[in-house]
Every structure is written in structure tokens, then in C-alpha cells.
PDB file of C-alpha atoms in Angstrom:
ATOM      1  CA  MET J   1      35.799  18.901   0.995  1.00  0.00           C
ATOM      2  CA  ALA J   2      35.419  17.106  -2.325  1.00  0.00           C
ATOM      3  CA  ARG J   3      35.134  13.745  -0.502  1.00  0.00           C
ATOM      4  CA  PHE J   4      32.546  15.148   1.890  1.00  0.00           C
ATOM      5  CA  LEU J   5      30.439  16.455  -0.990  1.00  0.00           C
ATOM      6  CA  ALA J   6      30.730  13.152  -2.869  1.00  0.00           C
ATOM      7  CA  GLY J   7      29.627  11.264   0.290  1.00  0.00           C
ATOM      8  CA  CYS J   8      26.640  13.579   0.726  1.00  0.00           C
ATOM      9  CA  SER J   9      25.656  13.111  -2.906  1.00  0.00           C
ATOM     10  CA  ARG J  10      25.810   9.325  -2.600  1.00  0.00           C
ATOM     11  CA  THR J  11      23.721   9.480   0.604  1.00  0.00           C
ATOM     12  CA  CYS J  12      21.113  11.679  -1.077  1.00  0.00           C
ATOM     13  CA  MET J  13      20.921   9.353  -4.031  1.00  0.00           C
ATOM     14  CA  ARG J  14      20.363   6.350  -1.720  1.00  0.00           C
ATOM     15  CA  ILE J  15      17.581   8.209   0.013  1.00  0.00           C
ATOM     16  CA  VAL J  16      15.930   9.071  -3.337  1.00  0.00           C
ATOM     17  CA  GLN J  17      16.270   5.448  -4.543  1.00  0.00           C
ATOM     18  CA  TRP J  18      14.445   4.197  -1.398  1.00  0.00           C
ATOM     19  CA  MET J  19      11.569   6.719  -1.807  1.00  0.00           C
ATOM     20  CA  PRO J  20       9.404   4.545  -4.057  1.00  0.00           C
ATOM     21  CA  VAL J  21       9.689   1.668  -1.531  1.00  0.00           C
ATOM     22  CA  VAL J  22       8.623   4.089   1.235  1.00  0.00           C
ATOM     23  CA  ILE J  23       5.638   5.195  -0.851  1.00  0.00           C
ATOM     24  CA  VAL J  24       4.542   1.590  -1.452  1.00  0.00           C
ATOM     25  CA  SER J  25       4.918   0.810   2.269  1.00  0.00           C
ATOM     26  CA  ALA J  26       2.881   3.891   3.267  1.00  0.00           C
ATOM     27  CA  ILE J  27       0.060   2.855   0.865  1.00  0.00           C
ATOM     28  CA  LEU J  28       0.072  -0.664   2.267  1.00  0.00           C
ATOM     29  CA  ILE J  29      -0.074   0.679   5.899  1.00  0.00           C
ATOM     30  CA  TRP J  30      -2.913   3.069   5.043  1.00  0.00           C
ATOM     31  CA  GLY J  31      -4.870   0.370   3.188  1.00  0.00           C
ATOM     32  CA  TYR J  32      -4.326  -2.007   6.105  1.00  0.00           C
ATOM     33  CA  TYR J  33      -5.761   0.639   8.493  1.00  0.00           C
ATOM     34  CA  VAL J  34      -8.810   1.261   6.337  1.00  0.00           C
ATOM     35  CA  TYR J  35      -9.655  -2.369   5.706  1.00  0.00           C
ATOM     36  CA  VAL J  36      -8.876  -3.803   9.172  1.00  0.00           C
ATOM     37  CA  TYR J  37      -9.887  -1.064  11.524  1.00  0.00           C
ATOM     38  CA  VAL J  38     -12.276   1.257   9.736  1.00  0.00           C
ATOM     39  CA  MET J  39     -14.232  -1.334   7.763  1.00  0.00           C
ATOM     40  CA  ASN J  40     -14.186  -4.258  10.271  1.00  0.00           C
ATOM     41  CA  ILE J  41     -12.981  -3.617  13.782  1.00  0.00           C
ATOM     42  CA  SER J  42     -14.469  -0.163  14.430  1.00  0.00           C
ATOM     43  CA  GLY J  43     -18.041  -1.354  13.951  1.00  0.00           C
ATOM     44  CA  LYS J  44     -18.870   1.606  11.762  1.00  0.00           C
ATOM     45  CA  PHE J  45     -19.648  -0.650   8.807  1.00  0.00           C
ATOM     46  CA  PRO J  46     -21.584  -3.653  10.201  1.00  0.00           C
ATOM     47  CA  LYS J  47     -21.736  -6.597   7.825  1.00  0.00           C
ATOM     48  CA  HIS J  48     -25.151  -7.876   9.153  1.00  0.00           C
ATOM     49  CA  SER J  49     -28.007  -6.753  11.316  1.00  0.00           C
ATOM     50  CA  SER J  50     -26.985  -9.388  13.902  1.00  0.00           C
ATOM     51  CA  SER J  51     -23.884  -8.352  15.789  1.00  0.00           C
ATOM     52  CA  HIS J  52     -22.726 -12.036  16.115  1.00  0.00           C
ATOM     53  CA  ILE J  53     -23.019 -12.741  12.422  1.00  0.00           C
ATOM     54  CA  SER J  54     -21.409  -9.415  11.589  1.00  0.00           C
ATOM     55  CA  THR J  55     -18.442 -10.234  13.842  1.00  0.00           C
ATOM     56  CA  LEU J  56     -18.076 -13.720  12.266  1.00  0.00           C
ATOM     57  CA  ILE J  57     -18.065 -12.287   8.751  1.00  0.00           C
ATOM     58  CA  SER J  58     -15.422  -9.718   9.725  1.00  0.00           C
ATOM     59  CA  VAL J  59     -13.197 -12.366  11.267  1.00  0.00           C
ATOM     60  CA  LEU J  60     -13.384 -14.521   8.192  1.00  0.00           C
ATOM     61  CA  LEU J  61     -12.662 -11.603   5.875  1.00  0.00           C
ATOM     62  CA  LEU J  62      -9.736 -10.483   7.945  1.00  0.00           C
ATOM     63  CA  LEU J  63      -8.326 -14.034   8.230  1.00  0.00           C
ATOM     64  CA  PHE J  64      -8.213 -14.544   4.456  1.00  0.00           C
ATOM     65  CA  MET J  65      -6.932 -11.022   3.908  1.00  0.00           C
ATOM     66  CA  HIS J  66      -4.001 -11.528   6.281  1.00  0.00           C
ATOM     67  CA  VAL J  67      -3.034 -14.772   4.471  1.00  0.00           C
ATOM     68  CA  LEU J  68      -2.873 -12.816   1.163  1.00  0.00           C
ATOM     69  CA  LEU J  69      -1.039  -9.945   2.894  1.00  0.00           C
ATOM     70  CA  VAL J  70       1.691 -12.168   4.382  1.00  0.00           C
ATOM     71  CA  LEU J  71       2.225 -13.833   1.017  1.00  0.00           C
ATOM     72  CA  GLN J  72       2.467 -10.451  -0.696  1.00  0.00           C
ATOM     73  CA  LEU J  73       4.847  -8.990   1.860  1.00  0.00           C
ATOM     74  CA  VAL J  74       7.120 -11.976   1.846  1.00  0.00           C
ATOM     75  CA  SER J  75       7.395 -11.831  -1.960  1.00  0.00           C
ATOM     76  CA  TYR J  76       7.998  -8.077  -1.833  1.00  0.00           C
ATOM     77  CA  LEU J  77      10.690  -8.277   0.794  1.00  0.00           C
ATOM     78  CA  ARG J  78      12.417 -11.189  -0.970  1.00  0.00           C
ATOM     79  CA  CYS J  79      12.307  -9.173  -4.247  1.00  0.00           C
ATOM     80  CA  ILE J  80      13.932  -6.229  -2.519  1.00  0.00           C
ATOM     81  CA  PHE J  81      16.590  -7.816  -0.414  1.00  0.00           C
ATOM     82  CA  THR J  82      17.615 -10.833  -2.565  1.00  0.00           C
ATOM     83  CA  GLN J  83      21.216 -10.512  -3.537  1.00  0.00           C
ATOM     84  CA  HIS J  84      21.968 -11.227  -7.143  1.00  0.00           C
ATOM     85  CA  GLU J  85      24.371 -14.033  -7.989  1.00  0.00           C
ATOM     86  CA  ALA J  86      27.695 -12.994  -9.416  1.00  0.00           C
ATOM     87  CA  ILE J  87      28.840 -13.842 -12.891  1.00  0.00           C
ATOM     88  CA  PRO J  88      30.872 -17.088 -12.941  1.00  0.00           C
ATOM     89  CA  GLU J  89      34.650 -16.562 -12.672  1.00  0.00           C
ATOM     90  CA  GLU J  90      35.406 -17.981 -16.046  1.00  0.00           C
ATOM     91  CA  PHE J  91      33.586 -15.033 -17.720  1.00  0.00           C
ATOM     92  CA  TYR J  92      35.973 -12.452 -16.207  1.00  0.00           C
ATOM     93  CA  LEU J  93      39.117 -11.476 -18.111  1.00  0.00           C
ATOM     94  CA  THR J  94      42.447 -11.679 -16.285  1.00  0.00           C
ATOM     95  CA  ASP J  95      44.422  -8.505 -15.763  1.00  0.00           C
ATOM     96  CA  GLU J  96      46.698  -9.486 -18.614  1.00  0.00           C
ATOM     97  CA  GLN J  97      43.780 -10.113 -20.940  1.00  0.00           C
ATOM     98  CA  VAL J  98      42.243  -6.778 -19.945  1.00  0.00           C
ATOM     99  CA  GLU J  99      45.429  -4.887 -20.837  1.00  0.00           C
ATOM    100  CA  ARG J 100      45.604  -6.786 -24.161  1.00  0.00           C
ATOM    101  CA  PHE J 101      41.966  -6.065 -24.947  1.00  0.00           C
ATOM    102  CA  GLN J 102      42.365  -2.365 -24.183  1.00  0.00           C
ATOM    103  CA  ARG J 103      45.418  -2.091 -26.424  1.00  0.00           C
ATOM    104  CA  GLN J 104      43.721  -3.930 -29.216  1.00  0.00           C
ATOM    105  CA  ASP J 105      40.506  -2.036 -28.878  1.00  0.00           C
ATOM    106  CA  THR J 106      42.301   1.244 -28.959  1.00  0.00           C
ATOM    107  CA  VAL J 107      44.281   0.387 -32.069  1.00  0.00           C
ATOM    108  CA  GLY J 108      41.503  -1.378 -33.898  1.00  0.00           C
ATOM    109  CA  ASP J 109      39.278  -4.224 -32.784  1.00  0.00           C
ATOM    110  CA  GLY J 110      39.421  -6.234 -29.547  1.00  0.00           C
ATOM    111  CA  GLN J 111      36.990  -8.824 -30.670  1.00  0.00           C
ATOM    112  CA  PRO J 112      39.651 -11.486 -31.697  1.00  0.00           C
ATOM    113  CA  LEU J 113      40.739 -11.687 -28.044  1.00  0.00           C
ATOM    114  CA  LEU J 114      37.110 -11.867 -26.849  1.00  0.00           C
ATOM    115  CA  ARG J 115      36.442 -14.728 -29.292  1.00  0.00           C
ATOM    116  CA  GLU J 116      39.491 -16.542 -28.066  1.00  0.00           C
ATOM    117  CA  VAL J 117      38.364 -16.214 -24.436  1.00  0.00           C
ATOM    118  CA  ALA J 118      34.768 -17.137 -25.214  1.00  0.00           C
ATOM    119  CA  THR J 119      35.686 -20.261 -27.150  1.00  0.00           C
ATOM    120  CA  ASP J 120      34.830 -22.617 -24.272  1.00  0.00           C
ATOM    121  CA  LEU J 121      32.140 -20.469 -22.766  1.00  0.00           C
ATOM    122  CA  PRO J 122      28.368 -21.158 -23.244  1.00  0.00           C
ATOM    123  CA  VAL J 123      27.746 -17.824 -24.931  1.00  0.00           C
ATOM    124  CA  HIS J 124      25.240 -17.701 -27.862  1.00  0.00           C
ATOM    125  CA  THR J 125      24.080 -14.079 -27.974  1.00  0.00           C
ATOM    126  CA  ARG J 126      25.942 -11.502 -29.984  1.00  0.00           C
ATOM    127  CA  THR J 127      25.828  -7.798 -30.643  1.00  0.00           C
ATOM    128  CA  THR J 128      24.149  -6.470 -33.771  1.00  0.00           C
ATOM    129  CA  ASN J 129      27.456  -6.690 -35.644  1.00  0.00           C
ATOM    130  CA  ARG J 130      28.038 -10.289 -34.494  1.00  0.00           C
ATOM    131  CA  GLY J 131      30.576  -9.342 -31.833  1.00  0.00           C
ATOM    132  CA  ILE J 132      31.066 -10.869 -28.401  1.00  0.00           C
ATOM    133  CA  ARG J 133      29.122  -8.981 -25.700  1.00  0.00           C
ATOM    134  CA  TYR J 134      31.635  -7.438 -23.306  1.00  0.00           C
ATOM    135  CA  CYS J 135      31.211  -5.274 -20.163  1.00  0.00           C
ATOM    136  CA  LYS J 136      33.819  -2.683 -19.948  1.00  0.00           C
ATOM    137  CA  TYR J 137      32.853  -1.838 -16.382  1.00  0.00           C
ATOM    138  CA  CYS J 138      32.986  -5.365 -14.910  1.00  0.00           C
ATOM    139  CA  LYS J 139      35.792  -6.455 -17.294  1.00  0.00           C
ATOM    140  CA  ALA J 140      33.854  -9.602 -18.192  1.00  0.00           C
ATOM    141  CA  ILE J 141      32.221 -11.325 -21.131  1.00  0.00           C
ATOM    142  CA  LYS J 142      28.464 -11.098 -20.649  1.00  0.00           C
ATOM    143  CA  PRO J 143      26.645 -14.411 -20.328  1.00  0.00           C
ATOM    144  CA  ASP J 144      23.417 -14.766 -22.269  1.00  0.00           C
ATOM    145  CA  ARG J 145      20.673 -12.368 -21.104  1.00  0.00           C
ATOM    146  CA  CYS J 146      23.174 -10.661 -18.785  1.00  0.00           C
ATOM    147  CA  HIS J 147      23.227  -6.848 -18.751  1.00  0.00           C
ATOM    148  CA  HIS J 148      25.072  -4.226 -16.806  1.00  0.00           C
ATOM    149  CA  CYS J 149      22.817  -2.047 -14.502  1.00  0.00           C
ATOM    150  CA  SER J 150      24.197   1.478 -14.196  1.00  0.00           C
ATOM    151  CA  ILE J 151      22.141   1.924 -10.974  1.00  0.00           C
ATOM    152  CA  CYS J 152      23.284  -1.248  -9.199  1.00  0.00           C
ATOM    153  CA  ASN J 153      26.747  -0.787 -10.837  1.00  0.00           C
ATOM    154  CA  ARG J 154      27.184  -4.447 -11.706  1.00  0.00           C
ATOM    155  CA  CYS J 155      26.153  -7.017 -14.267  1.00  0.00           C
ATOM    156  CA  ILE J 156      22.931  -8.858 -13.524  1.00  0.00           C
ATOM    157  CA  LEU J 157      22.335 -12.441 -14.698  1.00  0.00           C
ATOM    158  CA  LYS J 158      19.191 -12.773 -16.840  1.00  0.00           C
ATOM    159  CA  MET J 159      18.371  -9.091 -16.187  1.00  0.00           C
ATOM    160  CA  ASP J 160      14.776  -8.184 -16.889  1.00  0.00           C
ATOM    161  CA  HIS J 161      14.748  -4.573 -15.805  1.00  0.00           C
ATOM    162  CA  HIS J 162      15.662  -2.286 -12.850  1.00  0.00           C
ATOM    163  CA  CYS J 163      12.487  -1.678 -10.848  1.00  0.00           C
ATOM    164  CA  PRO J 164      12.488   1.486  -8.718  1.00  0.00           C
ATOM    165  CA  TRP J 165       9.513   0.210  -6.718  1.00  0.00           C
ATOM    166  CA  VAL J 166      11.707  -2.514  -5.236  1.00  0.00           C
ATOM    167  CA  ASN J 167      14.941  -0.571  -5.431  1.00  0.00           C
ATOM    168  CA  ASN J 168      16.586  -3.545  -7.017  1.00  0.00           C
ATOM    169  CA  CYS J 169      17.106  -5.182 -10.358  1.00  0.00           C
ATOM    170  CA  VAL J 170      14.716  -7.850 -11.382  1.00  0.00           C
ATOM    171  CA  GLY J 171      16.660 -10.788 -12.757  1.00  0.00           C
ATOM    172  CA  TYR J 172      17.671 -14.482 -12.356  1.00  0.00           C
ATOM    173  CA  SER J 173      17.865 -14.402  -8.561  1.00  0.00           C
ATOM    174  CA  ASN J 174      14.612 -12.656  -7.739  1.00  0.00           C
ATOM    175  CA  TYR J 175      12.359 -12.830 -10.809  1.00  0.00           C
ATOM    176  CA  LYS J 176      10.186 -15.527  -9.222  1.00  0.00           C
ATOM    177  CA  PHE J 177       9.549 -13.297  -6.221  1.00  0.00           C
ATOM    178  CA  PHE J 178       8.734 -10.272  -8.559  1.00  0.00           C
ATOM    179  CA  VAL J 179       6.088 -12.257 -10.388  1.00  0.00           C
ATOM    180  CA  LEU J 180       4.674 -13.595  -7.167  1.00  0.00           C
ATOM    181  CA  PHE J 181       4.572 -10.065  -5.770  1.00  0.00           C
ATOM    182  CA  LEU J 182       2.605  -8.871  -8.805  1.00  0.00           C
ATOM    183  CA  PHE J 183       0.206 -11.901  -8.608  1.00  0.00           C
ATOM    184  CA  TYR J 184      -0.516 -11.498  -4.768  1.00  0.00           C
ATOM    185  CA  THR J 185      -0.846  -7.726  -5.230  1.00  0.00           C
ATOM    186  CA  VAL J 186      -3.514  -8.088  -7.903  1.00  0.00           C
ATOM    187  CA  VAL J 187      -5.345 -10.729  -5.914  1.00  0.00           C
ATOM    188  CA  LEU J 188      -5.184  -8.622  -2.774  1.00  0.00           C
ATOM    189  CA  LEU J 189      -6.472  -5.551  -4.580  1.00  0.00           C
ATOM    190  CA  LEU J 190      -9.349  -7.423  -6.211  1.00  0.00           C
ATOM    191  CA  TYR J 191     -10.186  -9.022  -2.820  1.00  0.00           C
ATOM    192  CA  PHE J 192     -10.432  -5.535  -1.225  1.00  0.00           C
ATOM    193  CA  CYS J 193     -12.608  -4.204  -4.111  1.00  0.00           C
ATOM    194  CA  ILE J 194     -14.968  -7.208  -4.036  1.00  0.00           C
ATOM    195  CA  THR J 195     -15.383  -7.620  -0.248  1.00  0.00           C
ATOM    196  CA  GLY J 196     -15.372  -3.832   0.258  1.00  0.00           C
ATOM    197  CA  LEU J 197     -17.875  -3.007  -2.512  1.00  0.00           C
ATOM    198  CA  TYR J 198     -20.860  -3.165  -0.091  1.00  0.00           C
ATOM    199  CA  ASP J 199     -19.200  -0.748   2.314  1.00  0.00           C
ATOM    200  CA  PHE J 200     -18.150   1.476  -0.575  1.00  0.00           C
ATOM    201  CA  ILE J 201     -21.760   1.701  -1.732  1.00  0.00           C
ATOM    202  CA  ARG J 202     -22.976   2.441   1.801  1.00  0.00           C
ATOM    203  CA  SER J 203     -20.418   5.173   2.173  1.00  0.00           C
ATOM    204  CA  TRP J 204     -22.286   7.243  -0.416  1.00  0.00           C
ATOM    205  CA  SER J 205     -25.564   6.921   1.592  1.00  0.00           C
ATOM    206  CA  ASP J 206     -26.568   9.438   4.182  1.00  0.00           C
ATOM    207  CA  THR J 207     -28.666   6.892   6.095  1.00  0.00           C
ATOM    208  CA  LEU J 208     -25.672   5.546   7.977  1.00  0.00           C
ATOM    209  CA  LYS J 209     -24.128   7.306  10.969  1.00  0.00           C
ATOM    210  CA  GLU J 210     -20.484   6.868  10.083  1.00  0.00           C
ATOM    211  CA  ASP J 211     -18.253   9.917  10.433  1.00  0.00           C
ATOM    212  CA  ARG J 212     -17.067  11.666   7.310  1.00  0.00           C
ATOM    213  CA  ALA J 213     -13.489  10.664   7.828  1.00  0.00           C
ATOM    214  CA  ALA J 214     -14.351   6.988   7.715  1.00  0.00           C
ATOM    215  CA  LYS J 215     -16.504   7.451   4.616  1.00  0.00           C
ATOM    216  CA  PHE J 216     -13.729   9.421   2.934  1.00  0.00           C
ATOM    217  CA  ASN J 217     -11.087   6.725   3.729  1.00  0.00           C
ATOM    218  CA  VAL J 218     -13.290   3.912   2.394  1.00  0.00           C
ATOM    219  CA  ILE J 219     -14.197   5.743  -0.813  1.00  0.00           C
ATOM    220  CA  LEU J 220     -10.613   6.888  -1.542  1.00  0.00           C
ATOM    221  CA  CYS J 221      -9.068   3.482  -0.674  1.00  0.00           C
ATOM    222  CA  PHE J 222     -11.586   1.739  -2.985  1.00  0.00           C
ATOM    223  CA  PHE J 223     -10.691   3.972  -5.830  1.00  0.00           C
ATOM    224  CA  VAL J 224      -6.976   3.628  -5.202  1.00  0.00           C
ATOM    225  CA  CYS J 225      -7.192  -0.176  -5.088  1.00  0.00           C
ATOM    226  CA  ALA J 226      -9.300  -0.293  -8.235  1.00  0.00           C
ATOM    227  CA  CYS J 227      -6.864   1.916 -10.099  1.00  0.00           C
ATOM    228  CA  PHE J 228      -3.887  -0.075  -8.968  1.00  0.00           C
ATOM    229  CA  ALA J 229      -5.564  -3.334  -9.887  1.00  0.00           C
ATOM    230  CA  VAL J 230      -6.360  -2.066 -13.409  1.00  0.00           C
ATOM    231  CA  SER J 231      -2.780  -0.824 -13.916  1.00  0.00           C
ATOM    232  CA  ILE J 232      -0.873  -3.773 -12.336  1.00  0.00           C
ATOM    233  CA  ALA J 233      -2.920  -6.583 -13.886  1.00  0.00           C
ATOM    234  CA  PRO J 234      -1.639  -5.934 -17.486  1.00  0.00           C
ATOM    235  CA  LEU J 235       1.916  -5.916 -16.090  1.00  0.00           C
ATOM    236  CA  LEU J 236       1.274  -9.276 -14.445  1.00  0.00           C
ATOM    237  CA  PHE J 237      -0.108 -10.738 -17.679  1.00  0.00           C
ATOM    238  CA  PHE J 238       2.829  -9.347 -19.602  1.00  0.00           C
ATOM    239  CA  HIS J 239       5.358 -11.118 -17.292  1.00  0.00           C
ATOM    240  CA  LEU J 240       3.382 -14.341 -17.345  1.00  0.00           C
ATOM    241  CA  TYR J 241       3.616 -14.178 -21.127  1.00  0.00           C
ATOM    242  CA  LEU J 242       7.391 -13.675 -20.791  1.00  0.00           C
ATOM    243  CA  VAL J 243       7.653 -16.699 -18.471  1.00  0.00           C
ATOM    244  CA  MET J 244       5.655 -18.949 -20.794  1.00  0.00           C
ATOM    245  CA  SER J 245       7.594 -17.799 -23.905  1.00  0.00           C
ATOM    246  CA  ASN J 246      10.968 -18.006 -22.111  1.00  0.00           C
ATOM    247  CA  LYS J 247      11.713 -14.298 -22.755  1.00  0.00           C
ATOM    248  CA  CYS J 248      12.684 -11.266 -20.783  1.00  0.00           C
ATOM    249  CA  THR J 249      11.926  -7.531 -21.145  1.00  0.00           C
ATOM    250  CA  LEU J 250      15.456  -6.539 -22.278  1.00  0.00           C
ATOM    251  CA  GLY J 251      15.697  -9.628 -24.444  1.00  0.00           C
ATOM    252  CA  THR J 252      13.070  -8.250 -26.823  1.00  0.00           C
ATOM    253  CA  ARG J 253      15.307  -5.349 -27.808  1.00  0.00           C
ATOM    254  CA  ALA J 254      17.349  -5.328 -31.016  1.00  0.00           C
ATOM    255  CA  GLU J 255      20.615  -4.666 -29.190  1.00  0.00           C
ATOM    256  CA  HIS J 256      21.772  -8.265 -29.696  1.00  0.00           C
ATOM    257  CA  THR J 257      20.760 -11.332 -31.670  1.00  0.00           C
ATOM    258  CA  VAL J 258      20.874 -15.082 -31.038  1.00  0.00           C
ATOM    259  CA  THR J 259      23.240 -17.242 -33.102  1.00  0.00           C
ATOM    260  CA  ILE J 260      23.568 -20.918 -33.375  1.00  0.00           C
TER     261      ILE J 260
END
């Protein structure tokens, strides 16, 4: 019975962890429906008085939009499903060293053993008390900028943060895809707001014969895209700053310091 309840608990936790990804996917599908069908294919929002010119404009808008959408989706999926590289074997303690460390750490201080093991390792970061950074869960000395993620239950190389919107840690293996995802998302949102501004303004007018559902979708989608663009753009600029200054989000904390 206990195993059954533990299995149900783990399953529920996995479902909850995937909910932000489901929400993002639902918003993308709804936005795709509004922009592609309601604003262009349905003909409820003609781009020009001439039907031929209106069709040509819609085709060009949709073509460029799909290019941005594919780039965004590829970056998003790569960020979600990229497996993080494991810590190199030389950073792990052997079973004998783990037993010695646990005995020394119980009695007093296990740092002498860690310093001995880390002698030939390229480790330059220390804890605030100048100790070797050690993961008691993975039984390994932490490489520089490596942190243990309690959600992923493993150490992540160059960990930036755990992002619930991708249900994955953002670190060495997928940081590039995360930044690209932010960039293409901001560009796609601005593209929708700019190219859909004319239809958004017309949605407030009573002179057009569009149904209320179409108007409501266009107005709501425009506001949602504008809000997301305003909120995600600062996050993109922050990560661009981190890239240019060779920093990471967790690296700015005072948990550890760099020594030469």
C-alpha cells in the first residue's frame, strides 16, 4: 500500500510539473488560431479593398510568421528535452572515499579529504568559509558553477536556474536554446502586435461586420501578446547581459566565492 501511494504521489508530481508546459502550448495554439485563421484565412479582416492584394499580404504575413514560429518551437523543444551532461567521473568520490568523508564529517571536518581529492581537479570556486563545494546527494565534488537541483534530483553543470515553464533545468547543455527561445518569443510577440495592430483597431469599430467572437479573440490575443512581450523582454535582456559578462543567475549569489 505504501509503495502504491508513493507511486501515485510521484505520478501526480510529474503531472503538476508538466502543467506550465501545457499552459504555454495552449497559449501558442490559441494564438496560432487567432492569427492564422481569424485574422487572415477567414476573410473577416481583409488587409486591402482588393481581394487579390489582401490575399497576397496575408500570404506574406503568414509566411514570415511561420518561419519565426518554427524557430521558436525548435528552441523550446530543445530546451525542454535536452538531456544535461553528467559530471565527469573524476569529480565523484569512490565508495571508500565516501565512507572516509562521512566518518570525518561526523567527527569534525571532512574538508581535508575533499582538498586531497580536488588537488588535481580544475575547481576554483569555494564556499563562504573557503571550503570545497561538495554534493552530499551525488557524492561528488561540484565543478565550478555546478549546483544540485532538488527537482531534477541531480547536479547540473553551469546551472542557471530550474525553469518550470520548460520543466527542466537551464544550464550548460541547453542554455543556448533557452536564450534563443526567449529571443524568438519576443520577436514573435512583437511581430503579432505590429502586424495585428490594424486589425486590433478595427475590432473596436462597429462599421465592420465581423462577429463578436472574432473581435473578442483579436482584442484579447493582442493584449496577451503585448503583456507577454513587455514581461519577457526584460528577462531576455537580463540573460543577454549574463552571456556578455560571463555570469549566470546562481553565480551572482553569495553562497560561494572565486579564489585564485
